Amino acid sequence: MKVMTIIGARPQFIKAAVVSRAFREHRPDVQEILVHTGQHYDTNMSDVFFEELDIPEPDYNLGVGGGTHGQNTGRMIEKLEKLMMEIGPDWVLVYGDTDSTLAGALAAVKLHIPVAHVEAGLRSFNRKMPEEINRVLTDHIADLLFAPTETGRQNLINEGISAKKVKLVGDVMYDAALFYKEKARKPNLPIELDASPEGFVLCTIHRAENTDDPQRLKNIFQGLGNSGEQVVLPMHPRTKSKMAQSGISFPDNVWVIEPVGYLEMVWLEENCKCVATDSGGVQKEAYFFGKPCVTMRDETEWVELVEAGWNRLVGADRDDLTNALIHVSKGVESKMLYGDGFSGGKVVTSLC
Ligand code: UDP
């Protein structure tokens, strides 16, 4: 059996690392063909994950990146279609909600190759987000949908997708957090971090709704600055270029560093006081490591974290952000909301 896995962006490398390992452990007879679209191409946004997380070298790298959504998606479809026709996989496996996800699903469905989608059913109900469009379309053309949460499963059913196609498997990112936690390592930084419970705030910002709106970006940096907290911010390349264009300055208490590898990110998540982010994955990782999260978005797909009090949505409101960082509060202890840490194995057994 041949499974073609399509990945291209940072969070997909982490998710695919889990499932790829599960293939090797549970079904070594399955031939996994790993295709990197090239959507993320910087060393610290791509190569480092393959090295650290023991992901096999991609069999193909399509080198498509750096364009607009339309350019990237179109070029990926063209190249993926050709590759799929040559290789003839039994399944195409896609992850999450990026242009690579949608391109992989569209190329496959037109060739009548079954598509499986890991992290299906997530919804922000905000159609201005490119990720939301990618998710909705992918879910509606996929043949097998792996939902990480009951909310995700229910969203799919509500949209008329047959329950038979949907499997609630938990979140592969929880598997990743448990597995790689043992290997977490302190990043080598030019500053001394206060790793006490009242210590530093770990921050990431990369959603287009924030980076592409200078006013929101300005409010966020003012909010971080006014908190007076020690903030460490591994900066996404998109945010870096938007900051340079907008001329917004960094407050003195915000330490901007290059993006870190996953093992260093896990160390930062385990040792911070709280997390401030607009990332989907980082919201959950904060919870995995028992840290409160302040989310700089107007809505979230991970609604159960807000309900349980672990996640506070502040949008791009400067004062709400400042207050949330100063007065952090933990949520209620509850059963793990994202499965049992064996989601990767469940994906593999359902597929094969
Ligand atoms: N991450 C990382 N290094 C960083 C920032 C994030 O390894 O400097 C990891 C993070 O721990 C999480 C994933 O990247 O596992 C989240 O990716 P991102 O925020 O880019 O995308 P999203 O989850 O919002 O789709």
Short mmCIF file of C-alpha atoms and ligand atoms in Angstrom, two decimals:
data_model
loop_
_atom_site.label_atom_id
_atom_site.label_comp_id
_atom_site.label_asym_id
_atom_site.label_seq_id
_atom_site.Cartn_x
_atom_site.Cartn_y
_atom_site.Cartn_z
CA MET A 1 0.00 0.00 0.00
CA LYS A 2 1.28 3.48 -0.89
CA VAL A 3 0.35 6.57 1.12
CA MET A 4 1.40 9.96 -0.21
CA THR A 5 1.79 12.50 2.60
CA ILE A 6 1.67 16.17 1.63
CA ILE A 7 3.29 18.67 3.97
CA GLY A 8 4.68 22.16 3.54
CA ALA A 9 4.40 24.30 6.66
CA ARG A 10 5.86 24.20 10.16
CA PRO A 11 2.86 22.81 12.05
CA GLN A 12 2.46 20.10 9.41
CA PHE A 13 6.00 18.83 9.97
CA ILE A 14 5.21 18.34 13.65
CA LYS A 15 1.90 16.55 12.97
CA ALA A 16 3.37 14.39 10.21
CA ALA A 17 6.31 13.41 12.45
CA VAL A 18 3.82 11.65 14.75
CA VAL A 19 1.93 9.79 12.02
CA SER A 20 5.05 8.93 10.07
CA ARG A 21 6.54 7.35 13.18
CA ALA A 22 3.29 5.42 13.71
CA PHE A 23 3.53 4.06 10.15
CA ARG A 24 7.08 2.86 10.79
CA GLU A 25 6.11 1.27 14.12
CA HIS A 26 2.74 -0.28 13.31
CA ARG A 27 2.74 -0.75 9.56
CA PRO A 28 6.30 -0.92 8.21
CA ASP A 29 4.87 -2.63 5.12
CA VAL A 30 3.16 0.64 4.10
CA GLN A 31 5.22 2.77 1.73
CA GLU A 32 4.92 6.40 2.80
CA ILE A 33 5.91 8.86 0.10
CA LEU A 34 6.68 12.20 1.72
CA VAL A 35 6.12 15.28 -0.42
CA HIS A 36 7.27 18.70 0.83
CA THR A 37 5.58 21.45 -1.18
CA GLY A 38 8.20 24.02 -0.16
CA GLN A 39 5.63 26.40 1.37
CA HIS A 40 7.98 27.01 4.32
CA TYR A 41 11.57 26.89 3.18
CA ASP A 42 13.82 28.75 5.67
CA THR A 43 16.15 26.47 7.62
CA ASN A 44 14.56 27.42 10.94
CA MET A 45 11.01 27.03 9.57
CA SER A 46 11.63 23.69 7.84
CA ASP A 47 14.97 21.79 7.93
CA VAL A 48 15.34 21.97 11.70
CA PHE A 49 12.08 20.02 12.17
CA PHE A 50 13.18 17.18 9.90
CA GLU A 51 16.46 16.89 11.80
CA GLU A 52 15.10 17.20 15.34
CA LEU A 53 11.92 15.16 14.94
CA ASP A 54 13.48 12.31 12.94
CA ILE A 55 11.19 12.86 9.99
CA PRO A 56 12.51 11.00 6.95
CA GLU A 57 13.97 13.15 4.17
CA PRO A 58 11.12 14.17 1.85
CA ASP A 59 11.02 11.99 -1.26
CA TYR A 60 10.10 15.08 -3.28
CA ASN A 61 10.41 18.80 -2.68
CA LEU A 62 8.27 20.83 -5.04
CA GLY A 63 9.98 24.14 -4.22
CA VAL A 64 6.75 26.11 -4.30
CA GLY A 65 6.76 28.96 -1.81
CA GLY A 66 6.96 32.68 -1.47
CA GLY A 67 4.03 33.51 -3.75
CA THR A 68 0.48 34.64 -3.11
CA HIS A 69 -2.16 32.13 -1.98
CA GLY A 70 -3.40 31.71 -5.54
CA GLN A 71 0.08 31.32 -7.03
CA ASN A 72 1.17 28.82 -4.41
CA THR A 73 -1.99 26.74 -4.51
CA GLY A 74 -2.09 26.67 -8.31
CA ARG A 75 1.59 25.71 -8.71
CA MET A 76 1.29 23.05 -6.04
CA ILE A 77 -1.75 21.47 -7.69
CA GLU A 78 0.02 21.33 -11.03
CA LYS A 79 3.10 19.64 -9.59
CA LEU A 80 1.19 17.34 -7.24
CA GLU A 81 -1.12 16.13 -9.99
CA LYS A 82 1.85 15.11 -12.13
CA LEU A 83 3.49 13.32 -9.19
CA MET A 84 0.30 11.53 -8.20
CA MET A 85 -0.20 10.32 -11.78
CA GLU A 86 3.35 8.96 -11.83
CA ILE A 87 3.22 7.28 -8.42
CA GLY A 88 -0.43 6.22 -8.14
CA PRO A 89 -0.82 6.31 -4.34
CA ASP A 90 -3.67 4.40 -2.66
CA TRP A 91 -4.26 7.33 -0.30
CA VAL A 92 -3.26 10.96 -0.09
CA LEU A 93 -2.82 12.20 3.46
CA VAL A 94 -3.10 15.93 4.21
CA TYR A 95 -2.80 17.88 7.45
CA GLY A 96 -4.36 20.99 8.93
CA ASP A 97 -5.37 24.04 6.97
CA THR A 98 -2.65 25.47 4.75
CA ASP A 99 -2.44 25.99 0.99
CA SER A 100 -0.51 22.69 0.83
CA THR A 101 -3.49 20.92 2.47
CA LEU A 102 -5.98 22.21 -0.05
CA ALA A 103 -3.68 21.70 -3.04
CA GLY A 104 -3.01 18.08 -2.03
CA ALA A 105 -6.70 17.34 -1.52
CA LEU A 106 -7.79 18.98 -4.79
CA ALA A 107 -5.13 17.31 -6.91
CA ALA A 108 -6.02 13.90 -5.45
CA VAL A 109 -9.80 14.14 -5.62
CA LYS A 110 -9.76 15.00 -9.33
CA LEU A 111 -7.66 11.88 -9.95
CA HIS A 112 -10.10 9.81 -7.87
CA ILE A 113 -7.46 9.07 -5.25
CA PRO A 114 -8.97 8.86 -1.74
CA VAL A 115 -8.02 11.71 0.58
CA ALA A 116 -7.57 11.51 4.35
CA HIS A 117 -7.50 14.73 6.38
CA VAL A 118 -5.81 14.91 9.77
CA GLU A 119 -7.20 17.71 11.97
CA ALA A 120 -10.58 17.79 10.27
CA GLY A 121 -13.64 19.72 11.46
CA LEU A 122 -11.89 22.69 13.02
CA ARG A 123 -13.82 25.89 12.45
CA SER A 124 -13.38 29.52 13.40
CA PHE A 125 -16.50 30.45 11.38
CA ASN A 126 -14.47 33.38 10.07
CA ARG A 127 -14.37 33.08 6.29
CA LYS A 128 -11.86 35.92 6.02
CA MET A 129 -9.17 33.54 7.27
CA PRO A 130 -7.43 31.72 4.43
CA GLU A 131 -7.06 28.75 6.78
CA GLU A 132 -10.84 28.52 7.22
CA ILE A 133 -11.38 28.30 3.46
CA ASN A 134 -8.68 25.63 3.17
CA ARG A 135 -10.22 23.55 5.97
CA VAL A 136 -13.81 23.73 4.82
CA LEU A 137 -12.99 22.83 1.23
CA THR A 138 -10.62 20.03 2.22
CA ASP A 139 -13.16 18.51 4.60
CA HIS A 140 -15.85 18.49 1.95
CA ILE A 141 -13.74 16.60 -0.59
CA ALA A 142 -12.00 14.22 1.83
CA ASP A 143 -12.99 10.56 2.13
CA LEU A 144 -11.73 10.00 5.66
CA LEU A 145 -11.74 12.79 8.24
CA PHE A 146 -9.74 12.56 11.46
CA ALA A 147 -11.29 14.97 13.97
CA PRO A 148 -9.17 15.89 16.99
CA THR A 149 -12.11 16.88 19.21
CA GLU A 150 -15.80 16.15 19.65
CA THR A 151 -16.51 19.76 18.63
CA GLY A 152 -14.65 19.13 15.38
CA ARG A 153 -16.60 15.93 14.74
CA GLN A 154 -19.87 17.73 15.41
CA ASN A 155 -18.97 20.60 13.06
CA LEU A 156 -18.54 18.09 10.24
CA ILE A 157 -21.85 16.40 10.94
CA ASN A 158 -23.56 19.82 11.10
CA GLU A 159 -22.21 20.54 7.61
CA GLY A 160 -23.83 17.38 6.26
CA ILE A 161 -20.69 15.24 6.07
CA SER A 162 -21.52 11.57 6.62
CA ALA A 163 -20.67 10.40 10.15
CA LYS A 164 -19.28 7.20 8.59
CA LYS A 165 -16.38 9.15 7.13
CA VAL A 166 -15.47 10.86 10.41
CA LYS A 167 -13.18 9.32 13.05
CA LEU A 168 -12.62 11.00 16.39
CA VAL A 169 -8.97 10.14 17.08
CA GLY A 170 -7.73 12.93 19.36
CA ASP A 171 -4.98 15.37 18.48
CA VAL A 172 -1.68 14.23 17.02
CA MET A 173 -0.10 17.38 18.50
CA TYR A 174 -0.76 15.97 21.95
CA ASP A 175 1.11 12.81 20.95
CA ALA A 176 3.97 15.07 19.78
CA ALA A 177 4.04 17.05 23.03
CA LEU A 178 4.22 13.87 25.12
CA PHE A 179 6.83 12.21 22.95
CA TYR A 180 9.22 15.13 22.48
CA LYS A 181 8.88 16.55 26.00
CA GLU A 182 11.69 14.24 27.14
CA LYS A 183 13.97 15.77 24.53
CA ALA A 184 13.09 19.44 25.17
CA ARG A 185 16.12 21.71 25.34
CA LYS A 186 16.80 25.21 26.55
CA PRO A 187 17.44 27.60 23.68
CA ASN A 188 20.72 29.41 23.59
CA LEU A 189 19.62 33.04 24.00
CA PRO A 190 21.46 36.32 24.49
CA ILE A 191 19.27 37.02 27.57
CA GLU A 192 18.80 35.35 30.93
CA LEU A 193 15.25 34.10 31.17
CA ASP A 194 13.36 34.19 34.44
CA ALA A 195 12.01 30.61 34.45
CA SER A 196 10.18 31.01 37.79
CA PRO A 197 6.35 30.68 37.92
CA GLU A 198 6.18 34.51 37.74
CA GLY A 199 8.74 34.58 34.95
CA PHE A 200 8.63 35.23 31.25
CA VAL A 201 5.78 35.35 28.75
CA LEU A 202 6.23 33.30 25.57
CA CYS A 203 4.69 35.05 22.59
CA THR A 204 4.12 34.15 18.94
CA ILE A 205 2.34 36.22 16.28
CA HIS A 206 1.82 35.21 12.68
CA ARG A 207 -1.89 35.19 11.71
CA ALA A 208 -2.60 37.35 8.67
CA GLU A 209 -5.45 39.12 10.50
CA ASN A 210 -2.80 40.55 12.86
CA THR A 211 0.29 40.86 10.67
CA ASP A 212 -1.54 42.41 7.73
CA ASP A 213 -3.36 45.04 9.78
CA PRO A 214 -0.88 47.70 11.03
CA GLN A 215 -3.34 48.97 13.64
CA ARG A 216 -3.84 45.53 15.18
CA LEU A 217 -0.09 44.91 15.11
CA LYS A 218 0.56 48.25 16.79
CA ASN A 219 -2.05 47.58 19.51
CA ILE A 220 -0.56 44.17 20.20
CA PHE A 221 2.97 45.50 20.62
CA GLN A 222 1.74 48.34 22.80
CA GLY A 223 -0.20 45.84 24.91
CA LEU A 224 2.88 43.66 25.32
CA GLY A 225 5.00 46.71 26.14
CA ASN A 226 2.56 48.14 28.72
CA SER A 227 2.49 44.83 30.61
CA GLY A 228 6.13 45.34 31.58
CA GLU A 229 6.53 41.53 31.56
CA GLN A 230 9.63 39.84 30.19
CA VAL A 231 8.31 38.71 26.79
CA VAL A 232 10.20 36.30 24.52
CA LEU A 233 9.03 36.33 20.93
CA PRO A 234 10.38 33.85 18.36
CA MET A 235 9.42 35.83 15.31
CA HIS A 236 7.77 34.30 12.25
CA PRO A 237 9.30 35.55 8.95
CA ARG A 238 5.96 37.05 7.85
CA THR A 239 5.67 39.09 11.04
CA LYS A 240 9.27 40.22 10.67
CA SER A 241 8.70 41.60 7.20
CA LYS A 242 5.37 43.23 8.15
CA MET A 243 6.98 44.86 11.20
CA ALA A 244 9.72 46.28 9.01
CA GLN A 245 7.15 47.66 6.53
CA SER A 246 4.93 49.21 9.19
CA GLY A 247 7.76 50.88 11.12
CA ILE A 248 6.33 49.71 14.47
CA SER A 249 9.03 49.59 17.12
CA PHE A 250 9.62 46.83 19.64
CA PRO A 251 9.09 47.73 23.31
CA ASP A 252 12.17 47.25 25.53
CA ASN A 253 10.63 44.35 27.45
CA VAL A 254 10.00 42.33 24.27
CA TRP A 255 12.91 40.09 23.26
CA VAL A 256 12.62 39.21 19.62
CA ILE A 257 14.49 36.07 18.62
CA GLU A 258 14.64 33.94 15.47
CA PRO A 259 12.07 31.12 15.20
CA VAL A 260 13.23 28.20 17.36
CA GLY A 261 13.06 24.47 16.70
CA TYR A 262 10.25 22.42 18.23
CA LEU A 263 12.39 20.99 21.05
CA GLU A 264 13.37 24.50 22.14
CA MET A 265 9.79 25.69 21.77
CA VAL A 266 8.65 22.92 24.11
CA TRP A 267 11.24 24.04 26.67
CA LEU A 268 9.96 27.62 26.44
CA GLU A 269 6.37 26.43 26.82
CA GLU A 270 7.20 24.30 29.84
CA ASN A 271 9.13 27.06 31.58
CA CYS A 272 7.17 30.23 30.88
CA LYS A 273 4.66 31.95 33.12
CA CYS A 274 2.05 32.07 30.37
CA VAL A 275 1.68 32.11 26.62
CA ALA A 276 0.40 34.92 24.39
CA THR A 277 -0.26 33.81 20.84
CA ASP A 278 -2.40 33.81 17.74
CA SER A 279 -1.20 30.34 16.72
CA GLY A 280 -3.56 27.39 16.72
CA GLY A 281 -0.96 24.85 17.79
CA VAL A 282 0.61 27.00 20.48
CA GLN A 283 -2.79 27.58 22.17
CA LYS A 284 -3.07 23.85 22.72
CA GLU A 285 0.54 23.32 23.71
CA ALA A 286 0.11 25.92 26.47
CA TYR A 287 -2.67 23.71 27.86
CA PHE A 288 -0.63 20.50 27.40
CA PHE A 289 2.05 22.04 29.61
CA GLY A 290 -0.37 23.52 32.16
CA LYS A 291 0.17 27.17 31.15
CA PRO A 292 -2.55 29.80 30.80
CA CYS A 293 -2.91 31.20 27.30
CA VAL A 294 -3.89 34.66 26.14
CA THR A 295 -5.02 34.49 22.52
CA MET A 296 -4.69 37.55 20.31
CA ARG A 297 -7.60 36.65 18.08
CA ASP A 298 -11.31 37.44 18.02
CA GLU A 299 -12.28 33.78 17.88
CA THR A 300 -10.65 30.38 18.15
CA GLU A 301 -11.16 26.91 16.75
CA TRP A 302 -10.14 25.43 20.10
CA VAL A 303 -13.28 26.51 21.95
CA GLU A 304 -12.98 23.90 24.70
CA LEU A 305 -9.90 25.72 26.05
CA VAL A 306 -11.87 28.94 26.42
CA GLU A 307 -14.75 27.08 28.10
CA ALA A 308 -12.34 25.41 30.54
CA GLY A 309 -10.78 28.78 31.42
CA TRP A 310 -7.29 27.99 30.05
CA ASN A 311 -7.56 30.38 27.16
CA ARG A 312 -8.60 34.00 27.18
CA LEU A 313 -9.45 35.72 23.89
CA VAL A 314 -8.34 39.35 23.82
CA GLY A 315 -8.37 40.08 20.08
CA ALA A 316 -6.02 42.97 19.35
CA ASP A 317 -7.25 45.07 22.26
CA ARG A 318 -4.20 46.74 23.81
CA ASP A 319 -5.54 47.08 27.37
CA ASP A 320 -7.20 43.67 27.48
CA LEU A 321 -3.91 42.14 26.42
CA THR A 322 -1.95 44.01 29.06
CA ASN A 323 -4.42 43.05 31.81
CA ALA A 324 -4.55 39.43 30.76
CA LEU A 325 -0.74 39.19 30.92
CA ILE A 326 -0.54 40.78 34.36
CA HIS A 327 -3.49 38.92 35.91
CA VAL A 328 -3.05 35.42 34.54
CA SER A 329 -5.28 32.68 35.85
CA LYS A 330 -5.21 28.96 35.30
CA GLY A 331 -8.22 27.04 34.06
CA VAL A 332 -10.02 24.17 35.73
CA GLU A 333 -8.22 20.84 35.94
CA SER A 334 -10.14 18.43 33.76
CA LYS A 335 -9.63 15.30 31.75
CA MET A 336 -7.32 15.74 28.79
CA LEU A 337 -9.36 17.36 26.06
CA TYR A 338 -7.27 16.10 23.14
CA GLY A 339 -7.22 12.33 23.37
CA ASP A 340 -4.92 9.84 25.03
CA GLY A 341 -1.62 10.47 23.26
CA PHE A 342 -2.14 7.61 20.77
CA SER A 343 -3.79 9.56 17.97
CA GLY A 344 -1.05 8.81 15.43
CA GLY A 345 -1.59 5.06 15.83
CA LYS A 346 -5.35 5.51 15.39
CA VAL A 347 -4.84 7.41 12.14
CA VAL A 348 -2.63 4.64 10.80
CA THR A 349 -4.97 1.80 11.82
CA SER A 350 -8.03 3.53 10.33
CA LEU A 351 -6.21 4.18 7.07
CA CYS A 352 -4.68 0.78 6.46
N1 UDP B 1 6.78 26.44 16.83
C1 UDP B 1 8.13 26.17 16.82
N2 UDP B 1 9.00 27.23 16.83
C2 UDP B 1 8.59 28.52 16.87
C3 UDP B 1 7.21 28.79 16.90
C4 UDP B 1 6.32 27.72 16.85
O1 UDP B 1 8.53 25.01 16.79
O2 UDP B 1 9.44 29.43 16.87
C5 UDP B 1 5.85 25.31 16.78
C6 UDP B 1 4.83 25.29 17.91
O3 UDP B 1 5.38 24.71 19.06
C7 UDP B 1 3.69 24.50 17.30
C8 UDP B 1 3.77 24.86 15.84
O4 UDP B 1 5.06 25.40 15.61
O5 UDP B 1 3.91 23.11 17.44
C9 UDP B 1 2.71 25.87 15.53
O6 UDP B 1 2.92 26.39 14.28
P1 UDP B 1 2.36 27.79 13.82
O7 UDP B 1 2.13 28.65 14.99
O8 UDP B 1 3.30 28.27 12.77
O9 UDP B 1 1.00 27.41 13.07
P2 UDP B 1 -0.49 27.16 13.54
O10 UDP B 1 -0.47 26.16 14.66
O11 UDP B 1 -1.08 28.47 13.94
O12 UDP B 1 -1.16 26.61 12.34
#
